[in-house]
Coordinates of C-alpha atoms and ligand atoms in Angstrom, one line a residue:
X1 CA -22.0 5.1 -13.1
X2 CA -23.1 2.2 -10.9
X3 CA -22.1 1.0 -7.6
X4 CA -23.5 -2.5 -8.8
X5 CA -20.7 -3.0 -11.3
X6 CA -18.1 -5.6 -10.7
X7 CA -14.5 -4.6 -10.0
X8 CA -13.2 -4.7 -13.4
X9 CA -16.2 -2.4 -14.9
X10 CA -15.4 -0.1 -12.1
X11 CA -11.5 -0.1 -12.6
X12 CA -12.1 0.8 -16.5
X13 CA -15.0 3.5 -16.2
X14 CA -15.2 4.4 -12.3
X15 CA -14.7 8.0 -11.9
X16 CA -14.5 9.3 -15.3
X17 CA -15.0 13.0 -15.9
X18 CA -15.1 14.0 -19.5
X19 CA -14.6 17.8 -20.8
X20 CA -16.6 19.2 -23.3
X21 CA -14.6 17.4 -26.0
X22 CA -15.8 14.2 -24.9
X23 CA -12.4 12.5 -25.0
X24 CA -12.3 8.5 -24.7
X25 CA -9.0 8.5 -22.6
X26 CA -8.9 10.4 -19.4
X27 CA -7.7 13.9 -19.8
X28 CA -4.7 15.3 -17.8
X29 CA -5.8 18.5 -16.3
X30 CA -2.3 20.0 -15.8
X31 CA -3.5 23.3 -14.2
X32 CA -2.7 24.4 -10.8
X33 CA -5.7 26.6 -10.5
X34 CA -9.3 27.5 -11.9
X35 CA -11.0 30.6 -13.3
X36 CA -14.2 32.1 -11.8
X37 CA -16.7 33.7 -14.0
X38 CA -17.4 36.3 -11.4
X39 CA -15.8 37.5 -8.1
X40 CA -19.1 36.4 -6.5
X41 CA -18.6 33.0 -7.9
X42 CA -14.9 33.0 -6.5
X43 CA -16.3 34.0 -2.9
X44 CA -19.0 31.2 -3.0
X45 CA -16.7 28.6 -3.9
X46 CA -14.2 29.5 -1.0
X47 CA -17.3 29.2 1.4
X48 CA -18.1 25.7 0.0
X49 CA -16.5 23.6 -2.6
X50 CA -19.1 21.8 -4.7
X51 CA -18.9 18.0 -5.9
X52 CA -17.4 19.0 -9.3
X53 CA -15.9 22.3 -8.3
X54 CA -12.1 23.0 -8.0
X55 CA -10.2 26.1 -6.7
X56 CA -6.5 25.0 -6.3
X57 CA -4.6 21.8 -7.2
X58 CA -3.2 21.4 -3.8
X59 CA -7.0 20.9 -2.7
X60 CA -8.1 19.0 -5.5
X61 CA -8.0 18.8 -9.5
X62 CA -10.3 16.8 -12.0
X63 CA -7.7 14.3 -12.9
X64 CA -6.8 13.6 -9.4
X65 CA -10.6 13.4 -8.5
X66 CA -11.1 10.7 -11.5
X67 CA -8.3 8.7 -9.6
X68 CA -9.8 9.1 -6.2
X69 CA -13.3 8.0 -7.4
X70 CA -12.0 5.1 -9.1
X71 CA -9.9 3.8 -6.4
X72 CA -12.7 4.3 -3.9
X73 CA -15.1 2.4 -6.1
X74 CA -12.8 -0.6 -6.1
X75 CA -12.1 -0.4 -2.2
X76 CA -15.8 0.1 -1.4
X77 CA -14.9 3.4 0.6
X78 CA -16.9 6.3 0.6
X79 CA -14.3 8.7 -0.2
X80 CA -10.4 9.2 -0.8
X81 CA -7.7 11.6 -0.8
X82 CA -4.9 11.0 -3.4
X83 CA -1.2 11.9 -2.0
X84 CA 2.1 12.6 -3.4
X85 CA 3.6 9.3 -2.2
X86 CA 2.6 6.4 0.0
X87 CA 4.4 8.0 2.9
X88 CA 2.5 11.3 2.5
X89 CA -0.6 9.2 3.0
X90 CA 0.7 7.3 6.0
X91 CA 2.0 10.6 7.7
X92 CA -1.0 12.4 6.7
X93 CA -3.6 9.9 8.0
X94 CA -1.7 9.5 11.2
X95 CA -0.9 13.1 11.9
X96 CA -4.3 14.4 10.8
X97 CA -5.9 12.1 13.5
X98 CA -3.4 12.5 16.5
X99 CA -2.5 15.4 18.7
X100 CA 0.1 15.6 21.7
X101 CA -1.2 13.4 24.5
X102 CA -3.0 10.6 22.6
X103 CA -2.0 7.1 22.7
X104 CA -1.6 4.6 19.6
X105 CA -1.1 1.0 19.4
X106 CA 1.1 0.0 16.4
X107 CA 2.2 -3.6 15.0
X108 CA 6.0 -3.6 15.3
X109 CA 6.5 -5.2 11.7
X110 CA 6.5 -1.9 10.0
X111 CA 8.2 -0.7 6.7
X112 CA 11.2 1.3 7.6
X113 CA 9.7 4.9 6.9
X114 CA 6.4 3.8 8.8
X115 CA 8.6 2.8 11.7
X116 CA 10.2 6.1 11.6
X117 CA 7.0 8.1 11.6
X118 CA 5.5 6.2 14.3
X119 CA 8.6 5.7 16.4
X120 CA 10.4 9.0 15.9
X121 CA 8.1 11.7 14.7
X122 CA 4.9 10.9 16.3
X123 CA 7.0 10.4 19.7
X124 CA 8.4 14.2 19.2
X125 CA 5.0 15.7 19.1
X126 CA 4.1 13.9 22.4
X127 CA 1.9 11.0 21.0
X128 CA 2.7 7.8 23.0
X129 CA 3.1 4.8 21.1
X130 CA 2.9 1.0 22.3
X131 CA 4.2 -1.6 20.0
X132 CA 2.7 -5.2 19.7
X133 CA 3.2 -8.3 17.6
X134 CA 0.3 -7.7 15.2
X135 CA -0.5 -11.5 14.8
X136 CA -1.0 -11.8 18.5
X137 CA -4.7 -10.6 19.3
X138 CA -3.9 -10.8 23.2
X139 CA -1.3 -8.2 22.8
X140 CA -3.6 -6.0 21.1
X141 CA -6.3 -6.5 23.8
X142 CA -3.6 -5.9 26.5
X143 CA -2.4 -2.8 24.8
X144 CA -5.5 -0.7 23.8
X145 CA -6.7 1.6 26.6
X146 CA -9.5 4.2 27.1
X147 CA -7.4 6.8 25.8
X148 CA -6.0 5.0 22.6
X149 CA -6.9 7.2 19.7
X150 CA -5.7 4.8 16.8
X151 CA -4.2 1.7 16.0
X152 CA -2.0 1.2 13.1
X153 CA -0.5 -1.8 11.1
X154 CA 0.4 -3.3 7.8
X155 CA -2.2 -5.8 7.1
X156 CA 0.6 -7.8 5.2
X157 CA 4.0 -7.1 6.9
X158 CA 7.1 -6.3 4.7
X159 CA 9.2 -8.3 4.4
X160 CA 8.2 -11.5 6.4
X161 CA 4.7 -11.6 5.2
X162 CA 2.7 -11.8 8.3
X163 CA -0.9 -11.5 7.9
X164 CA -2.8 -9.5 10.5
X165 CA -6.5 -10.1 11.2
X166 CA -8.2 -6.9 10.1
X167 CA -11.7 -7.8 11.5
X168 CA -10.3 -8.8 14.9
X169 CA -8.0 -5.9 15.4
X170 CA -10.8 -3.4 14.3
X171 CA -13.2 -5.1 16.8
X172 CA -10.7 -4.8 19.7
X173 CA -9.9 -1.1 18.6
X174 CA -13.4 -0.2 18.2
X175 CA -14.3 -1.3 21.6
X176 CA -12.2 1.6 23.0
X177 CA -13.4 3.8 20.3
X178 CA -10.0 4.0 18.3
X179 CA -9.7 4.6 14.8
X180 CA -8.3 1.7 12.6
X181 CA -5.5 2.8 10.2
X182 CA -4.3 0.2 7.8
X183 CA -1.4 0.1 5.3
X184 CA -2.6 -2.0 2.8
X185 CA 0.1 -2.2 0.2
X186 CA 1.0 -6.1 0.3
X187 CA -2.5 -7.2 0.4
X188 CA -3.3 -5.1 -2.8
X189 CA -6.5 -3.1 -3.5
X190 CA -7.5 -6.3 -5.7
X191 CA -7.5 -9.0 -3.0
X192 CA -8.4 -6.7 0.1
X193 CA -11.7 -5.8 1.4
X194 CA -10.4 -4.0 4.6
X195 CA -13.0 -1.5 4.7
X196 CA -15.8 -3.9 4.7
X197 CA -13.7 -5.9 7.5
X198 CA -13.6 -2.9 9.9
X199 CA -10.7 -0.8 8.8
X200 CA -11.6 3.0 9.1
X201 CA -8.6 4.4 7.1
X202 CA -7.0 2.2 4.2
X203 CA -3.5 3.5 2.9
X204 CA -2.1 2.4 -0.4
X205 CA 1.2 3.4 -1.8
X206 CA 0.2 3.8 -5.5
X207 CA 3.8 3.5 -6.3
X208 CA 3.3 -0.2 -6.1
X209 CA 0.6 -2.2 -7.6
X210 CA -1.5 0.7 -8.7
X211 CA 1.1 2.2 -10.9
X212 CA 2.6 -1.2 -11.4
X213 CA 5.0 -0.2 -14.1
X214 CA 7.8 1.7 -11.8
X215 CA 7.0 5.0 -13.2
X216 CA 5.7 7.4 -10.5
X217 CA 5.4 8.0 -6.7
X218 CA 2.0 8.3 -5.3
X219 CA -0.4 7.4 -2.5
X220 CA -4.0 7.5 -1.3
X221 CA -6.0 7.4 2.0
X222 CA -9.5 5.9 1.8
X223 CA -12.4 6.0 4.3
X224 CA -15.7 7.4 5.3
X225 CA -16.7 10.9 3.8
X226 CA -16.6 12.0 7.3
X227 CA -13.1 10.9 7.9
X228 CA -11.6 11.9 4.6
X229 CA -13.3 15.2 4.2
X230 CA -13.6 16.1 7.9
X231 CA -10.2 15.0 9.3
X232 CA -7.6 13.9 6.6
X233 CA -8.4 16.7 3.6
X234 CA -8.0 19.8 6.1
X235 CA -4.7 18.5 7.0
X236 CA -3.8 17.4 3.6
X237 CA -4.7 20.4 1.6
X238 CA -3.0 22.6 3.8
X239 CA 0.3 20.7 4.3
X240 CA 0.8 20.2 0.7
X241 CA 1.2 16.3 0.2
X242 CA -1.4 16.3 -2.9
X243 CA -1.1 14.2 -5.9
X244 CA 0.0 15.9 -9.1
X245 CA -2.6 15.7 -12.2
X246 CA 0.0 14.0 -14.3
X247 CA 0.8 11.3 -11.5
X248 CA -3.1 10.8 -11.3
X249 CA -3.4 10.1 -14.9
X250 CA -0.7 7.4 -14.6
X251 CA -2.4 5.8 -11.5
X252 CA -5.9 5.9 -13.4
X253 CA -4.2 4.1 -16.4
X254 CA -2.6 1.7 -13.8
X255 CA -6.1 0.9 -12.4
X256 CA -7.6 0.0 -15.8
X257 CA -5.3 -3.1 -15.8
X258 CA -4.6 -3.7 -12.0
X259 CA -7.1 -6.7 -11.6
X260 CA -5.3 -8.5 -14.7
X261 CA -1.8 -7.8 -13.4
X262 CA -2.0 -8.5 -9.9
X263 CA -4.0 -11.7 -10.4
X264 CA -1.3 -12.9 -12.9
X265 CA 1.6 -11.9 -10.5
X266 CA -0.2 -13.7 -7.3
X267 CA -0.7 -16.8 -9.6
X268 CA 3.0 -16.9 -10.5
X269 CA 4.0 -16.1 -7.0
X270 CA 2.2 -19.3 -5.8
X271 CA 3.7 -21.3 -8.4
X272 CA 7.3 -20.1 -7.6
X273 CA 6.7 -20.5 -3.7
X274 CA 5.3 -24.0 -4.2
X275 CA 8.2 -24.9 -6.5
X276 CA 11.1 -23.7 -4.1
X277 CA 9.4 -24.6 -0.8
X278 CA 11.8 -27.1 0.8
X279 CA 14.4 -26.5 -1.6
X280 CA 17.9 -27.7 -0.1
X281 CA 19.3 -24.0 -0.4
X282 CA 16.5 -22.5 1.5
X283 CA 16.0 -22.1 5.4
X284 CA 12.5 -20.7 4.8
X285 CA 10.2 -20.2 1.6
X286 CA 7.7 -17.5 3.0
X287 CA 4.4 -16.9 1.0
X288 CA 1.0 -16.3 2.6
X289 CA -0.6 -18.6 -0.2
X290 CA 1.3 -21.6 0.9
X291 CA -0.5 -24.1 3.2
X292 CA 2.6 -23.9 5.5
X293 CA 2.2 -20.3 6.2
X294 CA 1.3 -19.5 9.8
X295 CA -1.8 -17.4 8.9
X296 CA -2.9 -19.2 5.8
X297 CA -6.3 -19.9 7.3
X298 CA -6.7 -16.1 7.7
X299 CA -5.7 -15.7 4.2
X300 CA -8.5 -17.8 3.1
X301 CA -11.1 -15.6 4.9
X302 CA -9.3 -12.2 4.6
X303 CA -7.9 -12.3 1.1
X304 CA -10.1 -14.7 -0.7
X305 CA -7.1 -17.2 -0.5
X306 CA -4.8 -14.9 -2.4
X307 CA -1.2 -14.7 -1.0
X308 CA -0.4 -11.7 -3.0
X309 CA 2.5 -10.6 -5.5
X310 CA 5.5 -10.9 -3.1
X311 CA 7.4 -13.8 -1.5
X312 CA 10.5 -13.9 0.6
X313 CA 13.2 -16.6 0.3
X314 CA 15.4 -17.0 3.3
X315 CA 18.7 -18.5 1.8
X316 CA 21.2 -20.7 4.0
X317 CA 24.6 -19.1 4.4
X318 CA 23.4 -15.5 5.3
X319 CA 24.3 -12.2 3.5
X320 CA 27.0 -13.6 1.4
X321 CA 25.0 -16.1 -0.4
X322 CA 22.1 -13.9 -0.4
X323 CA 24.1 -11.3 -2.3
X324 CA 25.5 -14.1 -4.7
X325 CA 22.1 -15.1 -5.4
X326 CA 20.9 -11.6 -6.3
X327 CA 24.0 -11.0 -8.4
X328 CA 23.4 -14.3 -10.5
X329 CA 19.9 -13.3 -11.4
X330 CA 19.5 -12.5 -15.0
X331 CA 15.6 -11.5 -15.4
X332 CA 14.7 -9.9 -12.1
X333 CA 16.3 -6.6 -11.2
X334 CA 17.9 -5.7 -8.0
X335 CA 15.8 -2.8 -6.7
X336 CA 13.5 -2.0 -4.2
X337 CA 10.0 -1.4 -5.5
X338 CA 7.3 -4.0 -5.5
X339 CA 4.2 -4.8 -7.5
X340 CA 6.0 -4.0 -10.7
X341 CA 5.6 -5.6 -14.1
X342 CA 9.3 -6.4 -13.7
X343 CA 10.3 -8.9 -11.1
X344 CA 12.4 -7.3 -8.4
X345 CA 14.9 -8.9 -5.8
X346 CA 15.5 -6.9 -2.7
X347 CA 17.9 -7.7 0.2
X348 CA 15.8 -6.1 3.2
X349 CA 18.6 -6.1 5.8
X350 CA 21.0 -4.0 3.9
X351 CA 18.6 -1.7 1.9
X352 CA 14.7 -1.1 3.0
X353 CA 15.1 -2.1 6.6
X354 CA 18.8 -1.1 6.8
X355 CA 17.9 1.6 9.7
X356 CA 16.4 -1.1 12.1
X357 CA 18.9 -2.2 14.9
X358 CA 20.2 -5.6 14.8
X359 CA 17.8 -6.7 17.7
X360 CA 14.8 -5.2 15.7
X361 CA 15.8 -7.3 12.7
X362 CA 16.2 -10.5 14.7
X363 CA 12.8 -9.8 16.4
X364 CA 11.0 -9.3 13.0
X365 CA 12.8 -12.2 11.4
X366 CA 14.8 -9.9 8.9
X367 CA 17.5 -12.3 8.8
X368 CA 20.8 -11.9 6.8
X369 CA 20.0 -14.7 4.2
X370 CA 16.5 -13.3 3.5
X371 CA 15.5 -11.9 -0.1
X372 CA 12.4 -10.4 -0.8
X373 CA 11.1 -11.3 -4.2
X374 CA 8.4 -9.3 -6.1
X375 CA 7.0 -11.4 -8.8
X376 CA 6.4 -9.6 -12.2
X377 CA 4.7 -10.2 -15.4
X378 CA 7.4 -12.3 -16.9
X379 CA 6.8 -15.9 -17.9
X380 CA 6.7 -17.9 -14.8
X381 CA 8.8 -20.9 -16.2
X382 CA 11.6 -18.3 -17.4
X383 CA 11.5 -16.9 -13.7
X384 CA 11.7 -20.6 -12.1
X385 CA 14.6 -21.2 -14.3
X386 CA 16.4 -18.2 -13.5
X387 CA 15.9 -18.7 -9.7
X388 CA 17.2 -22.2 -9.8
X389 CA 20.3 -21.3 -11.7
X390 CA 20.8 -18.3 -9.2
X391 CA 20.4 -20.5 -6.1
X392 CA 22.9 -23.0 -7.6
X393 CA 25.2 -20.1 -8.4
X394 CA 25.0 -18.7 -5.0
X395 CA 26.2 -22.3 -3.3
X396 CA 29.5 -22.0 -5.5
Ligands
PLP401 C1 6.5 1.5 -0.4 C2 5.5 1.4 0.8 C3 5.4 2.7 1.8 C4 5.7 3.9 1.2 O1 5.3 4.2 -0.1 P1 5.9 5.4 -1.1 O2 5.0 5.5 -2.3 O3 7.1 4.7 -1.4 O4 6.1 6.5 -0.3 C5 4.5 2.6 2.7 N1 4.1 1.3 3.1 C6 4.5 0.2 2.5 C7 4.0 -1.1 3.1 C8 5.2 0.1 1.5 O5 5.7 -1.0 0.8

């Protein structure tokens, strides 16, 4: 196993643990527990768990460990803890770090469930939260304080696809000793280099690009050995948000192809965004890879010029036209996942972001005409033709 391997090699071979049968494909160790040779061995293992030792699947499991090692290699993180879902990762990362009386600064453009954790749950336990426009570095500078314990943001926001400067926010946060927690789903583990850019904890919902085929819920928290084993793991293993071995196997297989899939999806997304930019039926075409995107310069430096696999189309005519458009699509499905092999259309204002107030939606640019479009693996020309006919149908 080599740290010098390039990404694709890491994604196929990283973290592999073979049983005594020397199987080619990763095994699913569908077991909750592990047998000890002696009572003394059990005692010793409860004192300290070694690198390749396990005691209970809520703490760790060989299939889950393979997934954790493989994604950590890709991300360039020392360690990782796999979780039952993306939200188990977000809540686990924040709750394991924070205690009553702490202050955190969060970007206000957050996925509905992330907002609920930061705004409602953390507040209930006495954590003070300041919200900022994540793209405005002056607001971060003004909001951090000597008692700021953590900062939290989605590096590319859902669904308006604003890109936040990980390195710059990390510098501001580290100056006051705050831990930088980044929800990195939209940036994808293929394009992101968030750990190298200064993030302390990076979170993925593995449900999205890592599975990439809409089968299973999962998540992962990545960071230094000290943060993952010292802070995150004690909280996660005792509160029960562990990933199941079967899910870990699905995610391991997803990682084998993620580089190919995400690059193909991003290439199609760029082609679609360029095709529809300026279309008469659209108020805005939002895609970070477009030159016209407000943070396109940052996309070049932070994400190697890759704008991701999602674009948002803001249709003229509001909700009625947006619904007609979604209903007229024949290839993409109406759903709320993203990063899937199947293209997916989502109307955020009435689904993923429904619980936000009208003011919050206005403030974040989640307009009634906005449709989030997750680009799948279908032929891009078929997608462009289908979107074209659906835009026309929506005008009738
Ligand atoms: C989907 C998503 C989550 C939650 O992940 P689940 O696997 O659905 O729990 C968190 N943050 C972002 C940005 C997401 O897109």
